[in-house]
XYZ file of N, CA, C and O in Angstrom:
464
model
N 0.847 -1.163 -0.014
C 0.043 -0.003 -0.019
C 0.855 1.263 -0.007
O 0.714 2.110 -0.871
N 1.791 1.357 0.999
C 2.622 2.592 1.065
C 4.051 2.131 0.846
O 4.774 1.775 1.769
N 4.468 2.202 -0.401
C 5.798 1.807 -0.733
C 6.346 2.637 -1.905
O 5.848 2.443 -2.991
N 7.267 3.592 -1.644
C 7.717 4.430 -2.680
C 8.538 3.685 -3.790
O 8.800 4.232 -4.819
N 9.063 2.503 -3.422
C 9.853 1.748 -4.304
C 9.236 0.412 -4.700
O 9.833 -0.664 -4.629
N 7.934 0.497 -5.129
C 7.283 -0.736 -5.528
C 7.991 -1.311 -6.787
O 8.057 -2.550 -6.935
N 8.483 -0.451 -7.630
C 9.274 -0.896 -8.788
C 10.700 -0.401 -8.613
O 10.894 0.673 -8.103
N 11.574 -1.159 -9.095
C 13.013 -0.768 -8.970
C 13.340 0.527 -9.660
O 14.159 1.323 -9.225
N 12.627 0.836 -10.696
C 12.886 2.015 -11.499
C 12.505 3.327 -10.709
O 13.030 4.422 -11.011
N 11.666 3.210 -9.635
C 11.340 4.337 -8.774
C 12.569 4.789 -8.005
O 12.632 5.898 -7.554
N 13.548 3.913 -7.802
C 14.688 4.294 -7.009
C 15.857 4.970 -7.850
O 16.786 5.536 -7.304
N 15.696 5.011 -9.157
C 16.692 5.576 -10.020
C 16.976 7.051 -9.719
O 18.104 7.462 -9.532
N 15.929 7.896 -9.649
C 16.202 9.302 -9.343
C 16.879 9.511 -7.933
O 17.763 10.349 -7.857
N 16.530 8.703 -6.970
C 17.139 8.860 -5.658
C 18.563 8.392 -5.748
O 19.407 9.061 -5.108
N 18.849 7.325 -6.424
C 20.269 6.883 -6.582
C 21.075 7.896 -7.316
O 22.218 8.082 -6.903
N 20.532 8.475 -8.345
C 21.289 9.473 -9.068
C 21.526 10.735 -8.198
O 22.618 11.258 -8.273
N 20.591 11.079 -7.353
C 20.777 12.166 -6.431
C 21.966 11.919 -5.459
O 22.811 12.772 -5.253
N 22.004 10.728 -4.964
C 23.056 10.328 -4.052
C 24.401 10.270 -4.804
O 25.371 10.717 -4.191
N 24.388 9.812 -5.994
C 25.632 9.819 -6.783
C 26.150 11.214 -7.037
O 27.312 11.499 -6.933
N 25.207 12.100 -7.317
C 25.628 13.502 -7.660
C 26.194 14.204 -6.370
O 27.236 14.853 -6.437
N 25.477 13.990 -5.240
C 26.046 14.545 -3.978
C 27.373 13.992 -3.674
O 28.272 14.705 -3.198
N 27.537 12.657 -3.791
C 28.818 12.013 -3.528
C 29.897 12.493 -4.477
O 31.051 12.703 -4.040
N 29.568 12.750 -5.710
C 30.562 13.305 -6.699
C 30.987 14.654 -6.271
O 32.198 15.015 -6.340
N 30.107 15.532 -5.924
C 30.385 16.862 -5.462
C 31.272 16.777 -4.224
O 32.339 17.502 -4.126
N 30.991 15.942 -3.315
C 31.718 15.694 -2.076
C 33.196 15.299 -2.390
O 34.190 15.763 -1.881
N 33.292 14.331 -3.353
C 34.660 13.789 -3.739
C 35.493 14.957 -4.293
O 36.647 15.038 -3.900
N 34.970 15.713 -5.215
C 35.776 16.766 -5.843
C 36.063 17.943 -4.860
O 37.154 18.547 -4.929
N 35.161 18.167 -3.945
C 35.446 19.195 -2.968
C 36.522 18.765 -1.996
O 37.405 19.569 -1.622
N 36.458 17.501 -1.578
C 37.542 16.946 -0.663
C 38.864 16.920 -1.444
O 39.861 17.182 -0.805
N 38.830 16.622 -2.694
C 40.014 16.594 -3.505
C 40.672 18.003 -3.578
O 41.905 18.088 -3.723
N 39.867 18.978 -3.526
C 40.364 20.392 -3.548
C 40.717 20.895 -2.142
O 41.649 21.660 -1.962
N 39.955 20.438 -1.164
C 40.124 20.909 0.215
C 41.358 20.377 0.862
O 42.124 21.122 1.578
N 41.622 19.034 0.718
C 42.711 18.480 1.453
C 44.074 19.081 1.132
O 44.853 19.348 2.073
N 44.416 19.320 -0.150
C 45.646 20.097 -0.418
C 45.652 21.474 0.169
O 46.711 21.973 0.657
N 44.560 22.084 0.157
C 44.447 23.460 0.797
C 44.653 23.421 2.280
O 45.321 24.343 2.827
N 44.215 22.397 2.899
C 44.415 22.255 4.332
C 45.905 22.010 4.657
O 46.401 22.395 5.670
N 46.565 21.368 3.684
C 47.987 21.036 3.922
C 48.854 22.241 3.875
O 49.988 22.262 4.420
N 48.383 23.356 3.283
C 49.205 24.581 3.175
C 48.966 25.448 4.415
O 49.498 26.551 4.453
N 48.006 25.108 5.246
C 47.747 25.936 6.519
C 46.540 26.800 6.331
O 45.708 26.595 5.468
N 46.532 27.722 7.266
C 45.346 28.639 7.310
C 45.181 29.468 6.080
O 44.051 29.748 5.643
N 46.308 29.883 5.475
C 46.186 30.676 4.235
C 45.547 29.855 3.147
O 44.766 30.377 2.353
N 45.878 28.585 3.063
C 45.255 27.752 2.019
C 43.772 27.595 2.278
O 42.971 27.617 1.257
N 43.365 27.430 3.463
C 41.867 27.265 3.815
C 41.118 28.549 3.498
O 40.077 28.563 2.873
N 41.801 29.693 3.808
C 41.163 30.969 3.522
C 41.052 31.191 1.998
O 39.940 31.657 1.559
N 42.050 30.773 1.235
C 41.962 30.918 -0.204
C 40.944 29.954 -0.774
O 40.296 30.212 -1.782
N 40.797 28.804 -0.084
C 39.810 27.775 -0.549
C 38.344 28.203 -0.357
O 37.504 27.925 -1.167
N 38.117 28.964 0.754
C 36.726 29.373 1.110
C 36.237 30.505 0.226
O 35.948 31.614 0.746
N 36.156 30.278 -1.058
C 35.608 31.274 -1.968
C 34.072 30.998 -2.092
O 33.621 29.960 -1.640
N 33.321 31.856 -2.748
C 31.842 31.811 -2.793
C 31.401 30.402 -3.321
O 30.515 29.835 -2.680
N 31.970 29.987 -4.429
C 31.451 28.744 -5.082
C 31.803 27.556 -4.263
O 31.015 26.549 -4.298
N 32.937 27.499 -3.566
C 33.215 26.333 -2.698
C 32.243 26.281 -1.486
O 31.830 25.264 -1.050
N 31.915 27.486 -1.000
C 30.942 27.526 0.133
C 29.574 27.071 -0.414
O 28.884 26.309 0.276
N 29.225 27.490 -1.645
C 27.961 27.030 -2.184
C 27.986 25.505 -2.355
O 26.954 24.803 -2.051
N 29.086 24.962 -2.832
C 29.212 23.489 -2.939
C 29.022 22.827 -1.580
O 28.353 21.822 -1.558
N 29.644 23.314 -0.531
C 29.467 22.706 0.750
C 28.081 22.782 1.350
O 27.585 21.831 1.927
N 27.447 23.886 1.037
C 26.046 24.055 1.443
C 25.199 23.038 0.666
O 24.232 22.429 1.215
N 25.563 22.822 -0.565
C 24.847 21.869 -1.400
C 24.941 20.459 -0.852
O 23.982 19.654 -0.715
N 26.176 20.100 -0.448
C 26.476 18.734 0.060
C 25.747 18.569 1.408
O 25.090 17.548 1.595
N 25.793 19.605 2.284
C 25.124 19.450 3.622
C 23.659 19.323 3.426
O 23.027 18.420 3.991
N 23.042 20.205 2.512
C 21.596 20.076 2.302
C 21.215 18.782 1.680
O 20.216 18.249 2.021
N 22.068 18.275 0.749
C 21.746 16.972 0.087
C 21.801 15.890 1.060
O 20.903 14.959 1.038
N 22.713 15.880 1.912
C 22.791 14.787 2.958
C 21.587 14.818 3.901
O 21.065 13.842 4.268
N 21.237 16.056 4.284
C 20.077 16.230 5.145
C 18.823 15.774 4.383
O 17.978 14.986 5.034
N 18.626 16.059 3.158
C 17.487 15.558 2.396
C 17.457 14.061 2.272
O 16.424 13.482 2.423
N 18.587 13.434 1.984
C 18.681 11.985 1.887
C 18.331 11.378 3.290
O 17.592 10.402 3.314
N 18.913 11.936 4.317
C 18.502 11.358 5.696
C 17.100 11.515 5.998
O 16.498 10.528 6.527
N 16.470 12.658 5.719
C 15.055 12.832 5.976
C 14.269 11.873 5.132
O 13.214 11.341 5.589
N 14.625 11.611 3.885
C 13.905 10.682 3.038
C 13.980 9.273 3.619
O 12.998 8.591 3.618
N 15.179 8.855 3.985
C 15.284 7.547 4.639
C 14.373 7.410 5.862
O 13.779 6.358 6.079
N 14.420 8.419 6.686
C 13.521 8.390 7.884
C 12.049 8.308 7.492
O 11.293 7.586 8.027
N 11.650 9.049 6.462
C 10.262 8.984 6.037
C 9.891 7.699 5.501
O 8.772 7.139 5.809
N 10.843 7.070 4.669
C 10.489 5.762 4.121
C 10.364 4.731 5.235
O 9.481 3.829 5.279
N 11.230 4.810 6.234
C 11.176 3.914 7.403
C 9.884 4.055 8.144
O 9.254 3.150 8.527
N 9.465 5.314 8.372
C 8.223 5.597 9.108
C 7.036 5.082 8.292
O 6.070 4.616 8.827
N 7.079 5.159 6.991
C 5.941 4.675 6.170
C 5.782 3.157 6.281
O 4.695 2.674 6.208
N 6.911 2.450 6.440
C 6.805 1.021 6.605
C 6.049 0.649 7.900
O 5.282 -0.288 7.994
N 6.268 1.444 8.961
C 5.557 1.152 10.214
C 4.101 1.625 10.176
O 3.263 1.104 10.813
N 3.803 2.663 9.300
C 2.482 3.161 9.152
C 1.588 2.123 8.524
O 0.398 2.037 8.776
N 2.095 1.244 7.675
C 1.328 0.222 6.925
C 0.556 -0.683 7.942
O -0.578 -0.892 7.844
N 1.293 -1.094 9.008
C 0.596 -1.911 9.965
C -0.442 -1.206 10.803
O -1.536 -1.814 11.143
N -0.193 0.057 11.041
C -1.198 0.846 11.736
C -2.458 1.037 10.946
O -3.594 0.954 11.442
N -2.339 1.285 9.692
C -3.519 1.461 8.853
C -4.320 0.146 8.706
O -5.534 0.141 8.711
N -3.585 -0.963 8.576
C -4.288 -2.268 8.471
C -5.011 -2.613 9.764
O -6.011 -3.346 9.706
N -4.574 -2.074 10.898
C -5.272 -2.369 12.132
C -6.515 -1.591 12.380
O -7.319 -1.913 13.256
N -6.744 -0.528 11.636
C -7.953 0.283 11.779
C -9.175 -0.432 11.286
O -9.153 -1.143 10.252
N -10.306 -0.272 11.968
C -11.573 -0.898 11.478
C -12.209 -0.064 10.385
O -13.274 0.610 10.610
N -11.624 -0.092 9.215
C -12.082 0.820 8.128
C -13.474 0.542 7.711
O -14.174 1.488 7.297
N -13.936 -0.690 7.594
C -15.333 -0.959 7.146
C -16.362 -0.242 8.003
O -17.378 0.334 7.576
N -16.114 -0.226 9.318
C -17.070 0.458 10.268
C -16.993 1.968 9.970
O -18.043 2.654 9.897
N -15.812 2.512 9.828
C -15.711 3.952 9.594
C -16.347 4.347 8.285
O -17.021 5.304 8.149
N -16.157 3.488 7.219
C -16.727 3.721 5.894
C -18.251 3.740 6.034
O -18.915 4.579 5.342
N -18.836 2.896 6.800
C -20.272 2.805 6.966
C -20.829 4.096 7.564
O -21.831 4.597 7.077
N -20.153 4.656 8.577
C -20.577 5.902 9.254
C -20.501 7.051 8.158
O -21.343 7.917 8.097
N -19.440 7.054 7.441
C -19.198 8.129 6.465
C -20.267 8.077 5.382
O -20.895 9.063 5.008
N -20.586 6.888 4.882
C -21.686 6.732 3.926
C -23.081 7.115 4.461
O -23.931 7.752 3.779
N -23.301 6.764 5.702
C -24.537 7.073 6.305
C -24.734 8.562 6.536
O -25.807 9.112 6.298
N -23.672 9.261 6.918
C -23.771 10.624 7.185
C -23.549 11.547 5.992
O -23.852 12.659 5.930
N -22.999 10.886 4.874
C -22.650 11.622 3.648
C -21.709 12.783 3.908
O -21.810 13.814 3.274
N -20.881 12.600 4.858
C -19.825 13.618 5.186
C -18.733 12.902 5.901
O -18.756 11.724 6.231
N -17.724 13.691 6.261
C -16.528 13.142 7.015
C -16.941 12.894 8.452
O -17.923 13.478 8.908
N -16.087 12.157 9.137
C -16.328 11.878 10.543
C -16.002 13.132 11.423
O -14.996 13.784 11.180
N -16.861 13.409 12.339
C -16.572 14.423 13.344
C -15.590 13.847 14.350
O -15.561 12.626 14.533
N -14.897 14.679 15.109
C -13.927 14.085 16.054
C -14.580 13.188 17.101
O -14.033 12.203 17.456
N -15.796 13.483 17.527
C -16.443 12.639 18.508
C -16.864 11.318 17.911
O -17.007 10.301 18.593
N -17.115 11.283 16.587
C -17.508 10.076 15.879
C -16.374 9.049 15.775
O -16.586 7.861 15.735
N -15.157 9.544 15.670
C -13.998 8.663 15.615
C -13.899 7.846 16.855
O -13.538 6.624 16.785
N -14.185 8.342 18.001
C -14.109 7.682 19.285
C -15.216 6.670 19.435
O -15.179 5.890 20.486
N -16.216 6.574 18.620
C -17.321 5.651 18.769
C -16.746 4.185 18.602
O -17.054 3.318 19.368
N -15.896 4.012 17.641
C -15.417 2.701 17.243
C -14.149 2.406 18.035
O -13.903 1.279 18.534
N -13.264 3.330 18.030
C -11.945 3.154 18.638
C -11.588 4.330 19.456
O -11.563 5.444 18.942
N -11.220 4.091 20.680
C -10.908 5.257 21.551
C -9.563 5.810 21.145
O -8.705 5.130 20.571
N -9.350 6.990 21.564
C -8.082 7.718 21.224
C -6.866 6.966 21.851
O -5.847 6.882 21.246
N -7.067 6.370 23.029
C -5.932 5.667 23.690
C -5.598 4.392 22.975
O -4.490 3.967 22.923
N -6.637 3.716 22.389
C -6.368 2.463 21.573
C -5.514 2.730 20.356
O -4.762 1.923 19.906
N -5.792 3.929 19.797
C -5.034 4.246 18.587
C -3.625 4.566 18.813
O -2.685 4.250 18.037
N -3.293 5.227 19.919
C -1.893 5.596 20.225
C -1.383 4.538 21.174
O -0.481 4.165 21.432
């Protein structure tokens, strides 16, 4: 039901994103390490606008990849929670009322404590 990678081809954009971020990291490290070897002057010369932009891109890319992995992991646990809900009972109430459930109607079938 909730699987962003039902087909292997769905993972291609994510894999390409990780490869691109890794490539940027590799070339920045290749440029940074010799600059660090020359001391503080080398680091100051290295920290030009576009190198800072590259590092911000790397940091933001790693954060995005991490958040995506956390979201995918959470979606896997959500599957069991959704399957545990008494959906046919809720569907019957929605069809009878011809509207969405009010907050007090949700508690008719399953209490708030049972859900959490």
